[in-house]
Amino acid sequence: ARLAAPFARAIAQQNDAPVPMSGVGTMTKNGGKPGSPKQGGLPVMMAAAGDFMGKADGPRVAFIEDDGWDTHANEAAIVTRKLAELDAGLKAFHEAVGAMWQRTVLVVATEFGRTAHVNGTGGTDHGTGGSMFLAGGALRGGRVAGNWPGIGSRELYQSRDVHATTDFRSVFKGVLSTHLGVPESLLESRVFPGSATAKPMENLVVSTRLAV
């Protein structure tokens, strides 16, 4: 109960906490129209997660969901706001987790990509390929991993989507196996059933294996 208290407070505050401007110009309200900073809880939740995980007896794995990225219209304004929220959230986590940052791998992922072409309402529709961001002191960072397929007309999948060249399960497997020591057999049978062909991505993290 003591360790869960920060999350209970964060959940109660998540609809009331202002999002820092983070030097990103004019922000947007709900719906993506230019206006004042959106009231949102991602930085609050990320700070709570960092505080939670930074404790000696805290958890080794945490998950936070953030919605509002399904940008079928007015994408430029919405993405500007959402990236500012994400930036503030990552900063909040980094500051809250403290020294444990050096033993942390943070993954930002989405369940589907967006089309490469803008639709008729200034947004993008559901697509195939996407991107994942990794951060943390335990990460072998400073680079782009995987193969960039390009976004030229002849390089798109079905003339509309970015090709998915890396299985997202390979990225998670690379982190889980190297960083947390989860056996590959368990990753294939229980974590990602039927994923034998998606091998763990190598050299993602340094040897700072944590016990779970």
Coordinates of C-alpha atoms in Angstrom, one line a residue:
A1 CA 0.0 0.0 0.0
R2 CA 2.9 2.4 0.8
L3 CA 4.4 2.0 -2.6
A4 CA 1.1 2.2 -4.4
A5 CA 0.2 5.6 -2.9
P6 CA 2.0 7.7 -5.5
F7 CA 0.0 6.0 -8.3
A8 CA -3.3 6.5 -6.4
R9 CA -2.5 10.2 -6.1
A10 CA -1.4 10.4 -9.7
I11 CA -4.6 8.8 -11.0
A12 CA -6.7 11.2 -8.9
Q13 CA -4.7 14.2 -10.4
Q14 CA -4.3 13.1 -14.0
N15 CA -7.2 15.2 -15.3
D16 CA -6.2 18.3 -13.4
A17 CA -2.4 18.6 -13.8
P18 CA -1.2 21.3 -16.3
V19 CA 1.3 20.2 -18.9
P20 CA 4.5 22.3 -19.0
M21 CA 5.0 24.3 -22.2
S22 CA 8.5 22.8 -22.8
G23 CA 9.3 25.5 -25.3
V24 CA 6.9 24.3 -27.9
G25 CA 5.0 27.5 -28.9
T26 CA 1.2 27.5 -28.8
M27 CA -0.4 24.3 -27.4
T28 CA -3.8 23.0 -28.1
K29 CA -7.0 22.1 -26.2
N30 CA -8.9 18.8 -26.5
G31 CA -9.8 18.5 -30.2
G32 CA -6.6 19.9 -31.5
K33 CA -7.6 23.6 -31.8
P34 CA -4.9 26.2 -31.0
G35 CA -5.3 27.5 -27.4
S36 CA -4.0 27.1 -23.9
P37 CA -2.0 24.1 -22.7
K38 CA -4.1 20.9 -22.5
Q39 CA -4.8 19.7 -19.0
G40 CA -3.4 16.2 -19.0
G41 CA -1.9 13.6 -16.7
L42 CA 0.9 12.0 -18.5
P43 CA 3.7 13.9 -16.8
V44 CA 2.0 13.3 -13.4
M45 CA 1.7 9.5 -14.1
M46 CA 5.3 9.3 -15.4
A47 CA 6.6 11.1 -12.3
A48 CA 4.6 8.7 -10.1
A49 CA 6.0 5.7 -12.1
G50 CA 9.6 7.1 -11.7
D51 CA 9.1 7.6 -7.9
F52 CA 7.6 4.1 -7.6
M53 CA 10.4 2.4 -9.6
G54 CA 13.2 4.4 -8.0
K55 CA 12.6 2.9 -4.6
A56 CA 14.8 0.0 -3.5
D57 CA 11.8 -2.2 -3.0
G58 CA 9.9 -0.9 -6.0
P59 CA 8.7 -2.8 -9.1
R60 CA 11.1 -3.6 -12.0
V61 CA 8.5 -3.2 -14.7
A62 CA 5.7 -0.6 -15.2
F63 CA 3.3 0.3 -18.0
I64 CA 1.5 3.6 -18.7
E65 CA -1.1 4.1 -21.5
D66 CA -1.5 7.4 -23.2
D67 CA -4.4 8.1 -25.6
G68 CA -5.1 10.9 -28.0
W69 CA -2.7 10.0 -30.8
D70 CA -5.3 8.8 -33.3
T71 CA -4.9 11.8 -35.6
H72 CA -7.4 11.4 -38.4
A73 CA -7.8 15.2 -38.7
N74 CA -5.8 18.4 -37.7
E75 CA -2.7 16.3 -37.1
A76 CA -0.2 19.1 -37.0
A77 CA -1.8 20.8 -34.0
I78 CA -2.6 17.6 -32.2
V79 CA 0.9 16.0 -32.6
T80 CA 2.5 19.3 -31.5
R81 CA 0.6 19.1 -28.2
K82 CA 1.1 15.3 -27.8
L83 CA 4.8 15.5 -28.4
A84 CA 5.1 18.3 -25.8
E85 CA 3.2 16.1 -23.3
L86 CA 5.4 13.1 -24.1
D87 CA 8.5 15.3 -23.7
A88 CA 7.3 16.5 -20.3
G89 CA 6.4 13.0 -19.2
L90 CA 9.9 11.6 -20.1
K91 CA 11.5 14.4 -18.3
A92 CA 9.3 13.9 -15.2
F93 CA 10.2 10.2 -15.2
H94 CA 13.9 10.8 -15.5
E95 CA 13.9 13.2 -12.6
A96 CA 11.7 11.1 -10.4
V97 CA 13.5 7.7 -10.9
G98 CA 16.8 9.2 -9.8
A99 CA 19.9 7.0 -9.8
M100 CA 17.9 4.0 -11.0
W101 CA 17.9 5.7 -14.5
Q102 CA 21.3 4.2 -15.1
R103 CA 19.7 0.8 -14.9
T104 CA 16.5 1.6 -16.8
V105 CA 15.3 1.0 -20.3
L106 CA 12.2 3.0 -21.3
V107 CA 10.2 2.0 -24.4
V108 CA 7.6 4.2 -26.2
A109 CA 5.5 2.2 -28.6
T110 CA 2.2 2.3 -30.4
E111 CA -0.1 -0.5 -31.6
F112 CA -0.3 0.7 -35.2
G113 CA 1.4 3.1 -37.6
R114 CA 0.0 5.9 -39.7
T115 CA -0.3 6.4 -43.5
A116 CA 2.5 8.3 -45.2
H117 CA 0.1 10.5 -47.1
V118 CA -2.1 13.2 -45.5
N119 CA -5.8 12.6 -45.9
G120 CA -8.5 15.2 -46.8
T121 CA -8.9 16.5 -43.3
G122 CA -5.3 17.3 -42.5
G123 CA -4.6 14.1 -40.7
T124 CA -3.4 10.6 -41.4
D125 CA -5.2 7.2 -41.2
H126 CA -4.3 3.9 -39.7
G127 CA -1.2 2.5 -41.4
T128 CA 1.3 -0.3 -41.3
G129 CA 4.8 0.7 -40.2
G130 CA 5.5 2.9 -37.2
S131 CA 8.3 3.8 -34.9
M132 CA 9.4 3.0 -31.4
F133 CA 11.5 5.2 -29.1
L134 CA 13.9 3.8 -26.5
A135 CA 15.7 5.7 -23.8
G136 CA 17.4 5.1 -20.5
G137 CA 20.8 4.8 -18.9
A138 CA 21.0 1.1 -19.6
L139 CA 20.4 1.6 -23.3
R140 CA 23.0 1.5 -26.1
G141 CA 21.6 4.6 -27.6
G142 CA 22.6 7.4 -29.9
R143 CA 21.5 5.6 -33.1
V144 CA 18.6 4.5 -35.3
A145 CA 18.2 0.7 -35.2
G146 CA 16.5 -1.4 -37.9
N147 CA 16.2 -0.6 -41.6
W148 CA 14.6 2.6 -42.9
P149 CA 12.5 1.7 -46.0
G150 CA 12.0 5.2 -47.2
I151 CA 8.8 7.1 -48.0
G152 CA 9.1 7.7 -51.7
S153 CA 6.1 6.7 -53.8
R154 CA 7.8 3.5 -55.0
E155 CA 9.0 2.6 -51.5
L156 CA 5.6 2.6 -49.7
Y157 CA 3.6 -0.4 -48.9
Q158 CA 0.4 -0.5 -51.1
S159 CA 1.4 3.1 -52.2
R160 CA 0.2 4.5 -48.8
D161 CA 2.1 3.0 -45.8
V162 CA 5.6 2.9 -44.5
H163 CA 6.9 -0.7 -44.6
A164 CA 7.3 -2.5 -41.3
T165 CA 10.9 -3.7 -41.5
T166 CA 11.3 -4.7 -37.8
D167 CA 9.0 -6.9 -35.8
F168 CA 8.1 -4.9 -32.6
R169 CA 8.3 -8.2 -30.7
S170 CA 12.0 -8.4 -31.5
V171 CA 12.6 -5.1 -29.8
F172 CA 10.7 -6.1 -26.7
K173 CA 12.4 -9.5 -26.7
G174 CA 15.8 -7.8 -26.9
V175 CA 15.1 -5.7 -23.8
L176 CA 13.4 -8.5 -21.8
S177 CA 16.0 -11.1 -22.5
T178 CA 19.1 -9.0 -22.0
H179 CA 18.0 -6.5 -19.4
L180 CA 15.6 -8.6 -17.3
G181 CA 17.0 -12.1 -18.1
V182 CA 13.8 -13.6 -19.4
P183 CA 14.6 -16.9 -21.2
E184 CA 14.0 -16.8 -24.9
S185 CA 11.9 -20.0 -24.6
L186 CA 9.6 -18.2 -22.2
L187 CA 9.3 -15.2 -24.4
E188 CA 8.2 -17.4 -27.3
S189 CA 5.8 -19.6 -25.4
R190 CA 4.2 -17.2 -22.8
V191 CA 5.0 -13.5 -23.5
F192 CA 4.6 -13.6 -27.3
P193 CA 3.1 -16.9 -28.3
G194 CA 3.9 -18.0 -31.8
S195 CA 6.8 -15.6 -32.2
A196 CA 9.7 -18.0 -32.9
T197 CA 10.6 -16.2 -36.1
A198 CA 10.9 -12.8 -34.3
K199 CA 14.3 -13.2 -32.7
P200 CA 15.5 -10.8 -29.9
M201 CA 17.2 -7.7 -31.3
E202 CA 20.8 -7.7 -30.2
N203 CA 22.9 -5.0 -28.6
L204 CA 20.0 -2.8 -27.4
V205 CA 21.1 -2.6 -23.8
V206 CA 24.3 -2.9 -21.7
S207 CA 24.8 -5.7 -19.2
T208 CA 22.8 -4.3 -16.3
R209 CA 20.5 -7.2 -15.8
L210 CA 17.8 -6.7 -13.2
A211 CA 16.1 -9.5 -11.3
V212 CA 12.3 -9.7 -11.7

